[in-house]
XYZ file of C-alpha atoms in Angstrom:
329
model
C -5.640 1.370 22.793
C -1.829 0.456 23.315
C 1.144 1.471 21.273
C 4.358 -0.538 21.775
C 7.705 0.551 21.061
C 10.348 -1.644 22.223
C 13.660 -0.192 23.243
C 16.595 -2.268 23.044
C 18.182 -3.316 26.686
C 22.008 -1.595 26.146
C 23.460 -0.181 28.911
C 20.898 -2.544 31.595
C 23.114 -3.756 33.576
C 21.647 -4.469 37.151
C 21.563 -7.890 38.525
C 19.773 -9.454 40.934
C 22.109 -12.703 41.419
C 20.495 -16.117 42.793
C 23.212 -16.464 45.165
C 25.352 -14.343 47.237
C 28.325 -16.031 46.149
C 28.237 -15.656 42.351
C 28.707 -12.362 41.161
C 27.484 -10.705 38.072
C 31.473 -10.888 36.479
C 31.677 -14.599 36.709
C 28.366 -15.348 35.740
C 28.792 -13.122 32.655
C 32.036 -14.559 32.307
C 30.462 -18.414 32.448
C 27.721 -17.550 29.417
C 30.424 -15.400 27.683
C 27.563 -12.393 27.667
C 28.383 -8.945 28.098
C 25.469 -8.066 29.830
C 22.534 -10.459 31.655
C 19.174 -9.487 33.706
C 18.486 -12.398 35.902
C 15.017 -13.378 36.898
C 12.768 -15.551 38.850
C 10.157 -15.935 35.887
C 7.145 -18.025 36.688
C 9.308 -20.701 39.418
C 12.282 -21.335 37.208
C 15.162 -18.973 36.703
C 15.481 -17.421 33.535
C 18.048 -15.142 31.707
C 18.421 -12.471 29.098
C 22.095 -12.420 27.838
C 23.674 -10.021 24.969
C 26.501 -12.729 23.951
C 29.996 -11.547 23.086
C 29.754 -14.081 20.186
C 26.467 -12.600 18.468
C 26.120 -9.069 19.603
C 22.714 -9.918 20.068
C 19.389 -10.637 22.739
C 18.679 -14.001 23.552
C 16.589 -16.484 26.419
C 18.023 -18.886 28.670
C 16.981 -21.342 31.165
C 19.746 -21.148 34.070
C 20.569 -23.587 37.322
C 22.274 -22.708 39.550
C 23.867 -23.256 42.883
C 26.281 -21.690 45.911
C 29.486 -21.525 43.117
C 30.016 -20.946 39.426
C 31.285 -24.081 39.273
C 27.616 -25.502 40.107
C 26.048 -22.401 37.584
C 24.947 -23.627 34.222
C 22.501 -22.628 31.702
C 20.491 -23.846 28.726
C 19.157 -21.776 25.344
C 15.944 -21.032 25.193
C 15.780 -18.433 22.779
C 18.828 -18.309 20.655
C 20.643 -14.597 20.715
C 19.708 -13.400 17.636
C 17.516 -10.214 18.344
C 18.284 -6.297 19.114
C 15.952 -6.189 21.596
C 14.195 -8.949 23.763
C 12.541 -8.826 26.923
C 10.694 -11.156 29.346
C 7.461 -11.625 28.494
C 4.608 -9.706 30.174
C 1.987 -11.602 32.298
C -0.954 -12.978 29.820
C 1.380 -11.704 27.199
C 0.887 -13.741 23.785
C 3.902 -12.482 21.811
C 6.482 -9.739 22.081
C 7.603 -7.352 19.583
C 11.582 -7.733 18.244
C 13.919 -6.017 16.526
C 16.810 -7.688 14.111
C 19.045 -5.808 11.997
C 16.843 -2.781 12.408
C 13.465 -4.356 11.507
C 10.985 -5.518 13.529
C 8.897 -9.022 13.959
C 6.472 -11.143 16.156
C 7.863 -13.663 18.654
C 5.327 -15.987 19.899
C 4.990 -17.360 23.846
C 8.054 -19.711 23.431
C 6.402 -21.713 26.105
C 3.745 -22.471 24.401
C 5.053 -22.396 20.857
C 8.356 -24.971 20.470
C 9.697 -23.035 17.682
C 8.462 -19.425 18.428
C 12.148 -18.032 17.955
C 12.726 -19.606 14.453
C 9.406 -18.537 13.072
C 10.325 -14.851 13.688
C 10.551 -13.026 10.454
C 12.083 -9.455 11.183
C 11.224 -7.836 7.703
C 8.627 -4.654 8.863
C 10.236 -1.423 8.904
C 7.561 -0.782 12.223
C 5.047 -2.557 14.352
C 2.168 -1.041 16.479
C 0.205 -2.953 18.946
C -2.879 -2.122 19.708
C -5.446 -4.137 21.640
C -9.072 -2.979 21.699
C -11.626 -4.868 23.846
C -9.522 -7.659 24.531
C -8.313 -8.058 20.920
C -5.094 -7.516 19.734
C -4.315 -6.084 16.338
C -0.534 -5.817 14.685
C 0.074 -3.167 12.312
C 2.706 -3.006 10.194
C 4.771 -0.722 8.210
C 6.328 -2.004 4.944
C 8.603 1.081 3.115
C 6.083 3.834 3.453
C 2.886 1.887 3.731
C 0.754 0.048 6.437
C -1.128 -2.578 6.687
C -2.594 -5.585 9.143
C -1.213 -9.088 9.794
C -2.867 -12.062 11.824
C -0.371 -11.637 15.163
C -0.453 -15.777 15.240
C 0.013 -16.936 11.542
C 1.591 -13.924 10.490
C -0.515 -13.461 7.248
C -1.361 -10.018 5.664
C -4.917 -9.255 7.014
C -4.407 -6.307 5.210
C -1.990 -5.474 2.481
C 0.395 -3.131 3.274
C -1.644 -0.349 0.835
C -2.215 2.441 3.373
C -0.127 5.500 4.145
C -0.961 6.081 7.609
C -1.723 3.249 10.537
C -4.848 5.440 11.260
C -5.984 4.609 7.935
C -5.741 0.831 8.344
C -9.179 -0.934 8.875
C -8.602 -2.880 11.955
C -10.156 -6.665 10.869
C -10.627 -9.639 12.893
C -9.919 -13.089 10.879
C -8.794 -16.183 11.805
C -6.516 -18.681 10.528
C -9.897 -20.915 9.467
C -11.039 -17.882 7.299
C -7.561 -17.810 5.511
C -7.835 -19.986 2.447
C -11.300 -18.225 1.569
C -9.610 -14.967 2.139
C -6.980 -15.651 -0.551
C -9.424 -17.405 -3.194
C -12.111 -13.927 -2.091
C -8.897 -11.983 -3.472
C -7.799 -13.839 -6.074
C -11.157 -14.301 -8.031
C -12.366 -10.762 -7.308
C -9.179 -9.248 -7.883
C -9.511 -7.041 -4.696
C -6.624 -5.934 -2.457
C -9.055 -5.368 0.379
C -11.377 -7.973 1.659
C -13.129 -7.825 4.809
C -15.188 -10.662 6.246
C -18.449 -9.958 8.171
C -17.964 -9.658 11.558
C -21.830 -10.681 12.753
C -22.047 -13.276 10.808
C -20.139 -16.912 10.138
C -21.923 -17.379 6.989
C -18.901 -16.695 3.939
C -20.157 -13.047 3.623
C -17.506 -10.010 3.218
C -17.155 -6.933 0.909
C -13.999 -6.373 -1.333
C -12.477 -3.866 -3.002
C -10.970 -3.604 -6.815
C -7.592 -3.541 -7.170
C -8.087 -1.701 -10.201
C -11.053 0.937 -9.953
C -11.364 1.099 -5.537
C -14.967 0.442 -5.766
C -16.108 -2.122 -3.486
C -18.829 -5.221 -3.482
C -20.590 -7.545 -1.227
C -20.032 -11.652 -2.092
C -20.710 -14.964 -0.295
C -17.900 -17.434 -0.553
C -19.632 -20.953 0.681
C -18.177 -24.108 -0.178
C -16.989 -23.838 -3.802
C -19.293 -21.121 -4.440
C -19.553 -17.652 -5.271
C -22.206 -15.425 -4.954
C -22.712 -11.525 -5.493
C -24.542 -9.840 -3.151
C -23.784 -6.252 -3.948
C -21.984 -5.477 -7.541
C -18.678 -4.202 -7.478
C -19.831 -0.381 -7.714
C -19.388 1.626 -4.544
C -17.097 4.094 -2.806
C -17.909 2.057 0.290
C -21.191 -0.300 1.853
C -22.015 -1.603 4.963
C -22.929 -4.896 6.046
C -26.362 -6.202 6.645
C -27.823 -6.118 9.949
C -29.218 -9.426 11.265
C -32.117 -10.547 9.297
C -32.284 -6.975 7.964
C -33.797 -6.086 4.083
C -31.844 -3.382 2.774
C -28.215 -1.911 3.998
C -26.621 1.169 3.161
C -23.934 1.996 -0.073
C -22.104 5.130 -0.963
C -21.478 7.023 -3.924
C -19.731 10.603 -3.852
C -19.659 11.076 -0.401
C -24.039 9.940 -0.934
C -25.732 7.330 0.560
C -28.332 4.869 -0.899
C -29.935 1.438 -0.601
C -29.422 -2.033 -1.656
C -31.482 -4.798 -1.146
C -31.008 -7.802 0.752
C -30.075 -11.034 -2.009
C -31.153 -13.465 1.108
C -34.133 -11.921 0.928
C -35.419 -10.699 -2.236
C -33.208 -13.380 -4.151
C -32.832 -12.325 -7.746
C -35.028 -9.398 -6.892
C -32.093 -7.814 -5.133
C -30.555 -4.593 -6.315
C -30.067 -1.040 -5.394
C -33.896 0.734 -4.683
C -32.633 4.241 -3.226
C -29.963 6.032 -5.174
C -26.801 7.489 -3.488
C -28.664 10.694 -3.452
C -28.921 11.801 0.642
C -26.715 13.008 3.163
C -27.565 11.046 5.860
C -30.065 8.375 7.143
C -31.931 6.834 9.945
C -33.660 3.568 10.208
C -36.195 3.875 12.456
C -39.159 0.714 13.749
C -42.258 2.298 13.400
C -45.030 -0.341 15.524
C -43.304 -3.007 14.346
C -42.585 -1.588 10.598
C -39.120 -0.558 9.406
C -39.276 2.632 8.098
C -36.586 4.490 6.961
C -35.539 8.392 6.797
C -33.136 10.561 5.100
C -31.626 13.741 4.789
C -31.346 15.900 1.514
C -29.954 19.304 1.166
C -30.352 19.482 4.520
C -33.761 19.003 5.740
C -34.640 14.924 6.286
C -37.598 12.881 5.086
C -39.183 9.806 4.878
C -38.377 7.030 1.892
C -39.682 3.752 1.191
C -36.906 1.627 0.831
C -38.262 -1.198 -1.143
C -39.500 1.503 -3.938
C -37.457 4.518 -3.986
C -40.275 6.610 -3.347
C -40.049 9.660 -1.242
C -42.893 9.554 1.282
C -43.294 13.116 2.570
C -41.829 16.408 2.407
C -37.783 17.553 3.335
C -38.250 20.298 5.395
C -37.448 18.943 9.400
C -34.202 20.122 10.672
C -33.587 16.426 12.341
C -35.032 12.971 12.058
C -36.715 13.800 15.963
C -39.141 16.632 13.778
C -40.607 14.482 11.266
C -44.405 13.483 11.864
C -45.128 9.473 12.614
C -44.765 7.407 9.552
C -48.022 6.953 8.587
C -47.489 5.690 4.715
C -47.875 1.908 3.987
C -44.378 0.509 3.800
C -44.861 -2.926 1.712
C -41.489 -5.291 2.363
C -42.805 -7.712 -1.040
C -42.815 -6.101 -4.536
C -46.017 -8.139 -4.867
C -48.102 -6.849 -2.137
């Protein structure tokens, strides 16, 4: 995990000239800068300059030769920003400041326009990158929330009062126009896709009363997987039949709609502290902890299967009760 603060460059004022015979005066004095860092980026020479005429950071492309005469330089970056650096190796964007607030500029050599699509408006910006991921959150006033680092959309609406609070979500750009239509028709301000799966699934939560649901948004479609009724839920696991959903700090079950269809609904109410699924020769069984001893439950049913008195899911005796996955059987 990596926080980045930038700083801005006043006062850097060492330069590492391409020639012995131009000094750091006359080359300041050619770009009209008051200060420039001079560097051999990636085989052509590059330049940060603070002009006199903006007060501000910008990125040029410089040639030069033995005398100033032969010096000249082109704008890569126009000088428009607090603080602007070269870019780190693999680096994707940078974080800037403007007028005291902070935005996303994107590789300018890969993006044409990176400099004029920066939008300083966020009162903060924190970087982090977690397994190879990178994840931008943002301050707005005295809340946070998540953008996409690329397209610069709200991944998460600025709702949170803490960064540690923000769920760190992975969508791309494809995924957008579902994401807005998931909060628009829902009314939600959080929606989260499913990361396992590329199939339209993600849970959302109500503007209004915080509770969240599970939905399917395929083609022009809707579909409710899990009603809108829980302090939180989790996904379901590949192919799995039930998943978990809270209630007062209580966990329950739901069923699986892409299994049980119209069957589907909630079989285990938010009534235990805890649970573990476990695969008992080849059958899922399922156990759970109340008032602080665990137990067994069947899942599809409700039922409680044997007694609560094991201090840990390791001390309960083998499964041996007949867990049916079909109401039918």
């Amino acid at each position: 995990m990596k926080t980045i603060f930038l700083i801005p460059l006043i006062g850097l004022f060492t330069i590492n000239c391409f020639s012995q015979e131009i000094s750091a005066k006359e080359i300041r004095k050619k770009m009209k800068a008051k200060e420039v860092v001079l560097r051999d980026y990636y085989g052509e020479e590059m330049v940060l300059a603070k002009m006199e005429s903006t007060k501000k950071w910008g990125l040029y492309t410089v040639y030069s030769g033995m005398d100033i005469e032969d010096f000249s330089f082109e704008e890569f970056i126009s000088p428009k920003f607090d603080s602007l650096s070269f870019f780190e190796p693999e680096a994707r964007f940078q974080i800037v400041k403007q007028n005291d607030k902070y935005g996303i500029l994107l590789l300018p050599f890969e993006i044409e326009d990176a400099g004029d699509r920066v939008h300083c408006k966020f009162d903060k910006i924190i970087h982090k990158n977690i397994n190879g991921e990178d994840y931008i959150l943002v301050k707005k006033g005295n809340k946070w929330g998540l953008i996409n680092w690329f397209d610069l959309f709200y991944i998460i609406d600025p709702i949170f009062d803490t960064p540690e609070e923000v769920p760190l979500v992975r969508m791309g750009s494809r995924m957008l126009e579902t994401f807005k239509r998931a909060k628009r028709s829902l009314k939600a301000d959080l929606v989260i896709f499913d990361p396992n799966n590329g199939d339209g699934a993600l849970k959302a939560r109500s503007k209004k009363t915080k509770k969240w649901g599970m939905y399917q948004f395929l083609d022009d479609q809707k579909k409710e997987l899990i009603p809108m009724q829980y302090d939180s839920l989790n996904f379901y696991s590949f192919n799995g039949k039930y998943t978990a959903v809270y209630n007062n700090e209580k966990v329950g079950f739901y069923l699986s709609y892409w299994s049980y269809d119209e069957q589907a609904k909630q079989t285990v109410d938010c009534k235990y502290e805890d649970y573990k699924c476990f695969d008992a020769d080849g059958v899922s069984k399922l156990a759970v902890k109340k008032d602080g001893k665990w137990g067994w439950v069947d899942w599809l049913t409700g039922k409680e299967k044997s007694e609560f008195i094991f201090n840990s899911p390791d001390e309960l005796p083998y499964p041996h009760y007949k867990q049916n996955y079909w109401f039918d059987e």
